[in-house]
Amino acid sequence: MYKPAHLLSYGQKKRAAFAAILAMQPDVLVLDEPTANLDPHHERVFKELLTEFNGTLIVIDHDLLFLYDICERSIVLSNGHLHHDFSMHELVGHQQALHDHGLDFNFRFSCCGQHQPAGTHHHHLPHTHDHNNKSHLKKASGESILLEMQHYDFSYPDDTPGIRDINFSIRPGETIALIGENGAGKSTLASCLIGLNHGDGYLLYKEKQLTKDYRRQLWQHVGIVFQNSADQLFCPSCWEEVAFGPQQMKLSPQEIDARVDEALHLVQLSGYEKRVPLNMSGGERKRLAIAAALAMKPQLIILDEPTASLDPRSEELLIDILDHLPIARILITHDLFFINRLSDRTIVMHRGRIIRDYATADFLKDDHLQAENGLDYSYKNECFEELRDLHQQI
């Protein structure tokens, strides 16, 4: 209750802001993307609170799965104009309107494919330290490790615990989903991986232990896209935004031009070079932040809540972009569809620790996870099934 606001996770800040508004007992409640970055448990709590709200409720959102049981009317805006005023049932059943306005979520009903089993997360490298802990497993012969943490701890300046005894590794080209309740330590772990936070323990890049000085160079090898991508966009044009990283690497003007062109093309933003980033849509800013990271040609990219606040059309485009990246990826997300579609491995965090590290296929079948950290991913499945049944009836 007395934790400083700046030490809260993004999801915790959202819940605190919501509590502050509810305490005033308003007659009209306007919510802008209320469930973005919330874990499934708190999304369900929000939904129950909003269902019981007796006043007028206006929700600005793309998440029709969340809105369907809450809202009676759905107003669709396009280019600043009101295009449709449906009942929610009519909108969800109006396939052409959903498609025309980028709200068609039917791609989420498609088969997500199979996943290959992944190895255990703790490959103990003997040159870092020695002890008789049986949980340490020797790295398999010939196996390449890109980035690894061993017994890594981090606390904030006021001694608030961030992460505790983190042991995991990621291989070149591997995709890991990192999940956990709001405040579990996911974003803190990501900040440690890119060198923004310096904790205690062993951090290795390509099997070499990193000194504090070299950790400051990790930004050249590990890219990140923050939960709110606008937080990392500060240049007056898209070209300058994407060129900023390569310029800090002291590359030639010709190489910088080539990297900017290539990165913008990869995220389908060619022709946006002179656009002002903060005047772009949320989905476009997200893709621009990805381009800025890719322009430095990292070996690993970390995306923190990549689907938050995106409409279905932007989500589908983002999936296609990420699916074709030839580098390692860590996806911090609560989105089961993204996890299933893109990840090989799933790591579950709870109260700053890793409690699961297994193949994504095994995660999707894990019926005991809720008992450990309260995350009930069946909630989203119920929403999908309800709307899928509705589409089949129409």
PDB file of N, CA, C and O in Angstrom, residues 148-195:
ATOM      1  N   GLU A 148      23.086 -15.331 -20.960  1.00  0.00           N
ATOM      2  CA  GLU A 148      22.763 -16.177 -19.819  1.00  0.00           C
ATOM      3  C   GLU A 148      22.896 -15.404 -18.515  1.00  0.00           C
ATOM      4  O   GLU A 148      23.766 -14.529 -18.366  1.00  0.00           O
ATOM      5  N   MET A 149      22.018 -15.746 -17.572  1.00  0.00           N
ATOM      6  CA  MET A 149      22.103 -15.241 -16.196  1.00  0.00           C
ATOM      7  C   MET A 149      22.273 -16.416 -15.251  1.00  0.00           C
ATOM      8  O   MET A 149      21.639 -17.456 -15.430  1.00  0.00           O
ATOM      9  N   GLN A 150      23.113 -16.232 -14.242  1.00  0.00           N
ATOM     10  CA  GLN A 150      23.284 -17.242 -13.205  1.00  0.00           C
ATOM     11  C   GLN A 150      23.220 -16.549 -11.837  1.00  0.00           C
ATOM     12  O   GLN A 150      23.963 -15.603 -11.578  1.00  0.00           O
ATOM     13  N   HIS A 151      22.311 -17.020 -10.995  1.00  0.00           N
ATOM     14  CA  HIS A 151      22.178 -16.514  -9.628  1.00  0.00           C
ATOM     15  C   HIS A 151      22.134 -14.989  -9.602  1.00  0.00           C
ATOM     16  O   HIS A 151      22.830 -14.340  -8.823  1.00  0.00           O
ATOM     17  N   TYR A 152      21.294 -14.430 -10.446  1.00  0.00           N
ATOM     18  CA  TYR A 152      21.261 -12.976 -10.601  1.00  0.00           C
ATOM     19  C   TYR A 152      20.181 -12.362  -9.716  1.00  0.00           C
ATOM     20  O   TYR A 152      19.020 -12.791  -9.735  1.00  0.00           O
ATOM     21  N   ASP A 153      20.570 -11.335  -8.945  1.00  0.00           N
ATOM     22  CA  ASP A 153      19.659 -10.606  -8.057  1.00  0.00           C
ATOM     23  C   ASP A 153      19.701  -9.125  -8.403  1.00  0.00           C
ATOM     24  O   ASP A 153      20.755  -8.597  -8.799  1.00  0.00           O
ATOM     25  N   PHE A 154      18.568  -8.465  -8.198  1.00  0.00           N
ATOM     26  CA  PHE A 154      18.532  -7.010  -8.334  1.00  0.00           C
ATOM     27  C   PHE A 154      17.502  -6.445  -7.372  1.00  0.00           C
ATOM     28  O   PHE A 154      16.383  -6.961  -7.261  1.00  0.00           O
ATOM     29  N   SER A 155      17.887  -5.375  -6.654  1.00  0.00           N
ATOM     30  CA  SER A 155      16.971  -4.641  -5.786  1.00  0.00           C
ATOM     31  C   SER A 155      17.019  -3.167  -6.168  1.00  0.00           C
ATOM     32  O   SER A 155      18.060  -2.653  -6.614  1.00  0.00           O
ATOM     33  N   TYR A 156      15.900  -2.481  -5.978  1.00  0.00           N
ATOM     34  CA  TYR A 156      15.832  -1.053  -6.262  1.00  0.00           C
ATOM     35  C   TYR A 156      16.526  -0.265  -5.151  1.00  0.00           C
ATOM     36  O   TYR A 156      16.818  -0.809  -4.079  1.00  0.00           O
ATOM     37  N   PRO A 157      16.801   1.024  -5.385  1.00  0.00           N
ATOM     38  CA  PRO A 157      17.551   1.816  -4.395  1.00  0.00           C
ATOM     39  C   PRO A 157      16.936   1.833  -2.996  1.00  0.00           C
ATOM     40  O   PRO A 157      17.660   2.003  -2.011  1.00  0.00           O
ATOM     41  N   ASP A 158      15.603   1.661  -2.892  1.00  0.00           N
ATOM     42  CA  ASP A 158      14.982   1.650  -1.562  1.00  0.00           C
ATOM     43  C   ASP A 158      14.907   0.238  -0.985  1.00  0.00           C
ATOM     44  O   ASP A 158      14.177  -0.009  -0.026  1.00  0.00           O
ATOM     45  N   ASP A 159      15.673  -0.689  -1.605  1.00  0.00           N
ATOM     46  CA  ASP A 159      15.757  -2.095  -1.180  1.00  0.00           C
ATOM     47  C   ASP A 159      14.516  -2.916  -1.530  1.00  0.00           C
ATOM     48  O   ASP A 159      14.381  -4.053  -1.059  1.00  0.00           O
ATOM     49  N   THR A 160      13.629  -2.371  -2.337  1.00  0.00           N
ATOM     50  CA  THR A 160      12.519  -3.168  -2.841  1.00  0.00           C
ATOM     51  C   THR A 160      13.071  -4.273  -3.745  1.00  0.00           C
ATOM     52  O   THR A 160      13.796  -3.980  -4.707  1.00  0.00           O
ATOM     53  N   PRO A 161      12.764  -5.534  -3.469  1.00  0.00           N
ATOM     54  CA  PRO A 161      13.282  -6.621  -4.312  1.00  0.00           C
ATOM     55  C   PRO A 161      12.759  -6.525  -5.739  1.00  0.00           C
ATOM     56  O   PRO A 161      11.574  -6.248  -5.956  1.00  0.00           O
ATOM     57  N   GLY A 162      13.653  -6.734  -6.684  1.00  0.00           N
ATOM     58  CA  GLY A 162      13.250  -6.759  -8.087  1.00  0.00           C
ATOM     59  C   GLY A 162      13.196  -8.179  -8.607  1.00  0.00           C
ATOM     60  O   GLY A 162      12.124  -8.706  -8.907  1.00  0.00           O
ATOM     61  N   ILE A 163      14.352  -8.819  -8.713  1.00  0.00           N
ATOM     62  CA  ILE A 163      14.425 -10.225  -9.127  1.00  0.00           C
ATOM     63  C   ILE A 163      15.368 -10.956  -8.181  1.00  0.00           C
ATOM     64  O   ILE A 163      16.270 -10.356  -7.594  1.00  0.00           O
ATOM     65  N   ARG A 164      15.142 -12.282  -8.038  1.00  0.00           N
ATOM     66  CA  ARG A 164      15.905 -13.079  -7.085  1.00  0.00           C
ATOM     67  C   ARG A 164      16.359 -14.389  -7.709  1.00  0.00           C
ATOM     68  O   ARG A 164      15.563 -15.137  -8.276  1.00  0.00           O
ATOM     69  N   ASP A 165      17.659 -14.670  -7.632  1.00  0.00           N
ATOM     70  CA  ASP A 165      18.262 -15.940  -8.040  1.00  0.00           C
ATOM     71  C   ASP A 165      17.783 -16.372  -9.424  1.00  0.00           C
ATOM     72  O   ASP A 165      17.258 -17.467  -9.609  1.00  0.00           O
ATOM     73  N   ILE A 166      17.959 -15.491 -10.394  1.00  0.00           N
ATOM     74  CA  ILE A 166      17.526 -15.773 -11.768  1.00  0.00           C
ATOM     75  C   ILE A 166      18.586 -16.608 -12.475  1.00  0.00           C
ATOM     76  O   ILE A 166      19.772 -16.248 -12.509  1.00  0.00           O
ATOM     77  N   ASN A 167      18.157 -17.732 -13.032  1.00  0.00           N
ATOM     78  CA  ASN A 167      19.022 -18.623 -13.799  1.00  0.00           C
ATOM     79  C   ASN A 167      18.315 -18.995 -15.097  1.00  0.00           C
ATOM     80  O   ASN A 167      17.311 -19.697 -15.070  1.00  0.00           O
ATOM     81  N   PHE A 168      18.818 -18.504 -16.202  1.00  0.00           N
ATOM     82  CA  PHE A 168      18.251 -18.915 -17.491  1.00  0.00           C
ATOM     83  C   PHE A 168      19.197 -18.512 -18.609  1.00  0.00           C
ATOM     84  O   PHE A 168      20.108 -17.697 -18.430  1.00  0.00           O
ATOM     85  N   SER A 169      18.981 -19.112 -19.770  1.00  0.00           N
ATOM     86  CA  SER A 169      19.795 -18.794 -20.943  1.00  0.00           C
ATOM     87  C   SER A 169      18.907 -18.784 -22.169  1.00  0.00           C
ATOM     88  O   SER A 169      17.816 -19.364 -22.182  1.00  0.00           O
ATOM     89  N   ILE A 170      19.377 -18.117 -23.201  1.00  0.00           N
ATOM     90  CA  ILE A 170      18.666 -18.089 -24.478  1.00  0.00           C
ATOM     91  C   ILE A 170      19.662 -18.359 -25.594  1.00  0.00           C
ATOM     92  O   ILE A 170      20.796 -17.862 -25.576  1.00  0.00           O
ATOM     93  N   ARG A 171      19.257 -19.188 -26.536  1.00  0.00           N
ATOM     94  CA  ARG A 171      20.131 -19.575 -27.645  1.00  0.00           C
ATOM     95  C   ARG A 171      19.903 -18.661 -28.851  1.00  0.00           C
ATOM     96  O   ARG A 171      18.842 -18.027 -28.968  1.00  0.00           O
ATOM     97  N   PRO A 172      20.849 -18.588 -29.758  1.00  0.00           N
ATOM     98  CA  PRO A 172      20.671 -17.781 -30.970  1.00  0.00           C
ATOM     99  C   PRO A 172      19.422 -18.232 -31.737  1.00  0.00           C
ATOM    100  O   PRO A 172      19.205 -19.432 -31.940  1.00  0.00           O
ATOM    101  N   GLY A 173      18.598 -17.268 -32.134  1.00  0.00           N
ATOM    102  CA  GLY A 173      17.414 -17.559 -32.925  1.00  0.00           C
ATOM    103  C   GLY A 173      16.228 -18.082 -32.146  1.00  0.00           C
ATOM    104  O   GLY A 173      15.143 -18.265 -32.709  1.00  0.00           O
ATOM    105  N   GLU A 174      16.370 -18.311 -30.848  1.00  0.00           N
ATOM    106  CA  GLU A 174      15.284 -18.858 -30.030  1.00  0.00           C
ATOM    107  C   GLU A 174      14.277 -17.763 -29.673  1.00  0.00           C
ATOM    108  O   GLU A 174      14.628 -16.588 -29.562  1.00  0.00           O
ATOM    109  N   THR A 175      13.022 -18.152 -29.478  1.00  0.00           N
ATOM    110  CA  THR A 175      11.997 -17.213 -29.039  1.00  0.00           C
ATOM    111  C   THR A 175      11.416 -17.687 -27.712  1.00  0.00           C
ATOM    112  O   THR A 175      10.920 -18.811 -27.613  1.00  0.00           O
ATOM    113  N   ILE A 176      11.497 -16.819 -26.719  1.00  0.00           N
ATOM    114  CA  ILE A 176      11.025 -17.136 -25.374  1.00  0.00           C
ATOM    115  C   ILE A 176       9.883 -16.202 -25.011  1.00  0.00           C
ATOM    116  O   ILE A 176       9.974 -14.982 -25.216  1.00  0.00           O
ATOM    117  N   ALA A 177       8.807 -16.755 -24.468  1.00  0.00           N
ATOM    118  CA  ALA A 177       7.736 -15.957 -23.879  1.00  0.00           C
ATOM    119  C   ALA A 177       8.013 -15.847 -22.382  1.00  0.00           C
ATOM    120  O   ALA A 177       8.239 -16.854 -21.714  1.00  0.00           O
ATOM    121  N   LEU A 178       8.006 -14.624 -21.872  1.00  0.00           N
ATOM    122  CA  LEU A 178       8.241 -14.366 -20.452  1.00  0.00           C
ATOM    123  C   LEU A 178       6.935 -13.854 -19.859  1.00  0.00           C
ATOM    124  O   LEU A 178       6.464 -12.775 -20.230  1.00  0.00           O
ATOM    125  N   ILE A 179       6.342 -14.634 -18.948  1.00  0.00           N
ATOM    126  CA  ILE A 179       5.035 -14.270 -18.422  1.00  0.00           C
ATOM    127  C   ILE A 179       5.075 -14.245 -16.891  1.00  0.00           C
ATOM    128  O   ILE A 179       6.020 -14.695 -16.261  1.00  0.00           O
ATOM    129  N   GLY A 180       4.013 -13.706 -16.320  1.00  0.00           N
ATOM    130  CA  GLY A 180       3.891 -13.612 -14.872  1.00  0.00           C
ATOM    131  C   GLY A 180       2.907 -12.517 -14.517  1.00  0.00           C
ATOM    132  O   GLY A 180       2.565 -11.670 -15.353  1.00  0.00           O
ATOM    133  N   GLU A 181       2.453 -12.516 -13.282  1.00  0.00           N
ATOM    134  CA  GLU A 181       1.492 -11.507 -12.848  1.00  0.00           C
ATOM    135  C   GLU A 181       2.123 -10.116 -12.886  1.00  0.00           C
ATOM    136  O   GLU A 181       3.348  -9.978 -12.931  1.00  0.00           O
ATOM    137  N   ASN A 182       1.285  -9.063 -12.878  1.00  0.00           N
ATOM    138  CA  ASN A 182       1.810  -7.711 -12.793  1.00  0.00           C
ATOM    139  C   ASN A 182       2.675  -7.575 -11.547  1.00  0.00           C
ATOM    140  O   ASN A 182       2.275  -7.950 -10.449  1.00  0.00           O
ATOM    141  N   GLY A 183       3.897  -7.038 -11.728  1.00  0.00           N
ATOM    142  CA  GLY A 183       4.810  -6.893 -10.604  1.00  0.00           C
ATOM    143  C   GLY A 183       5.659  -8.112 -10.335  1.00  0.00           C
ATOM    144  O   GLY A 183       6.380  -8.160  -9.332  1.00  0.00           O
ATOM    145  N   ALA A 184       5.619  -9.114 -11.226  1.00  0.00           N
ATOM    146  CA  ALA A 184       6.397 -10.345 -11.011  1.00  0.00           C
ATOM    147  C   ALA A 184       7.884 -10.144 -11.236  1.00  0.00           C
ATOM    148  O   ALA A 184       8.698 -10.964 -10.815  1.00  0.00           O
ATOM    149  N   GLY A 185       8.266  -9.053 -11.938  1.00  0.00           N
ATOM    150  CA  GLY A 185       9.682  -8.794 -12.188  1.00  0.00           C
ATOM    151  C   GLY A 185      10.102  -8.945 -13.638  1.00  0.00           C
ATOM    152  O   GLY A 185      11.292  -8.919 -13.952  1.00  0.00           O
ATOM    153  N   LYS A 186       9.137  -9.060 -14.549  1.00  0.00           N
ATOM    154  CA  LYS A 186       9.450  -9.302 -15.959  1.00  0.00           C
ATOM    155  C   LYS A 186      10.223  -8.131 -16.583  1.00  0.00           C
ATOM    156  O   LYS A 186      11.267  -8.319 -17.205  1.00  0.00           O
ATOM    157  N   SER A 187       9.676  -6.928 -16.429  1.00  0.00           N
ATOM    158  CA  SER A 187      10.339  -5.756 -17.013  1.00  0.00           C
ATOM    159  C   SER A 187      11.658  -5.463 -16.311  1.00  0.00           C
ATOM    160  O   SER A 187      12.612  -4.989 -16.939  1.00  0.00           O
ATOM    161  N   THR A 188      11.731  -5.732 -15.014  1.00  0.00           N
ATOM    162  CA  THR A 188      12.987  -5.552 -14.281  1.00  0.00           C
ATOM    163  C   THR A 188      14.055  -6.490 -14.831  1.00  0.00           C
ATOM    164  O   THR A 188      15.213  -6.096 -15.033  1.00  0.00           O
ATOM    165  N   LEU A 189      13.672  -7.733 -15.090  1.00  0.00           N
ATOM    166  CA  LEU A 189      14.607  -8.693 -15.674  1.00  0.00           C
ATOM    167  C   LEU A 189      15.087  -8.211 -17.041  1.00  0.00           C
ATOM    168  O   LEU A 189      16.284  -8.281 -17.362  1.00  0.00           O
ATOM    169  N   ALA A 190      14.164  -7.687 -17.856  1.00  0.00           N
ATOM    170  CA  ALA A 190      14.539  -7.183 -19.175  1.00  0.00           C
ATOM    171  C   ALA A 190      15.537  -6.032 -19.053  1.00  0.00           C
ATOM    172  O   ALA A 190      16.514  -5.961 -19.813  1.00  0.00           O
ATOM    173  N   SER A 191      15.325  -5.142 -18.090  1.00  0.00           N
ATOM    174  CA  SER A 191      16.241  -4.014 -17.902  1.00  0.00           C
ATOM    175  C   SER A 191      17.629  -4.486 -17.480  1.00  0.00           C
ATOM    176  O   SER A 191      18.638  -3.878 -17.847  1.00  0.00           O
ATOM    177  N   CYS A 192      17.685  -5.574 -16.720  1.00  0.00           N
ATOM    178  CA  CYS A 192      18.986  -6.149 -16.351  1.00  0.00           C
ATOM    179  C   CYS A 192      19.672  -6.773 -17.557  1.00  0.00           C
ATOM    180  O   CYS A 192      20.898  -6.677 -17.718  1.00  0.00           O
ATOM    181  N   LEU A 193      18.901  -7.412 -18.406  1.00  0.00           N
ATOM    182  CA  LEU A 193      19.478  -8.080 -19.580  1.00  0.00           C
ATOM    183  C   LEU A 193      20.132  -7.097 -20.543  1.00  0.00           C
ATOM    184  O   LEU A 193      21.105  -7.440 -21.224  1.00  0.00           O
ATOM    185  N   ILE A 194      19.588  -5.876 -20.637  1.00  0.00           N
ATOM    186  CA  ILE A 194      20.169  -4.906 -21.574  1.00  0.00           C
ATOM    187  C   ILE A 194      21.147  -3.958 -20.889  1.00  0.00           C
ATOM    188  O   ILE A 194      21.670  -3.042 -21.524  1.00  0.00           O
ATOM    189  N   GLY A 195      21.395  -4.167 -19.582  1.00  0.00           N
ATOM    190  CA  GLY A 195      22.397  -3.367 -18.892  1.00  0.00           C
ATOM    191  C   GLY A 195      21.892  -2.090 -18.273  1.00  0.00           C
ATOM    192  O   GLY A 195      22.681  -1.305 -17.729  1.00  0.00           O
TER     193      GLY A 195
END
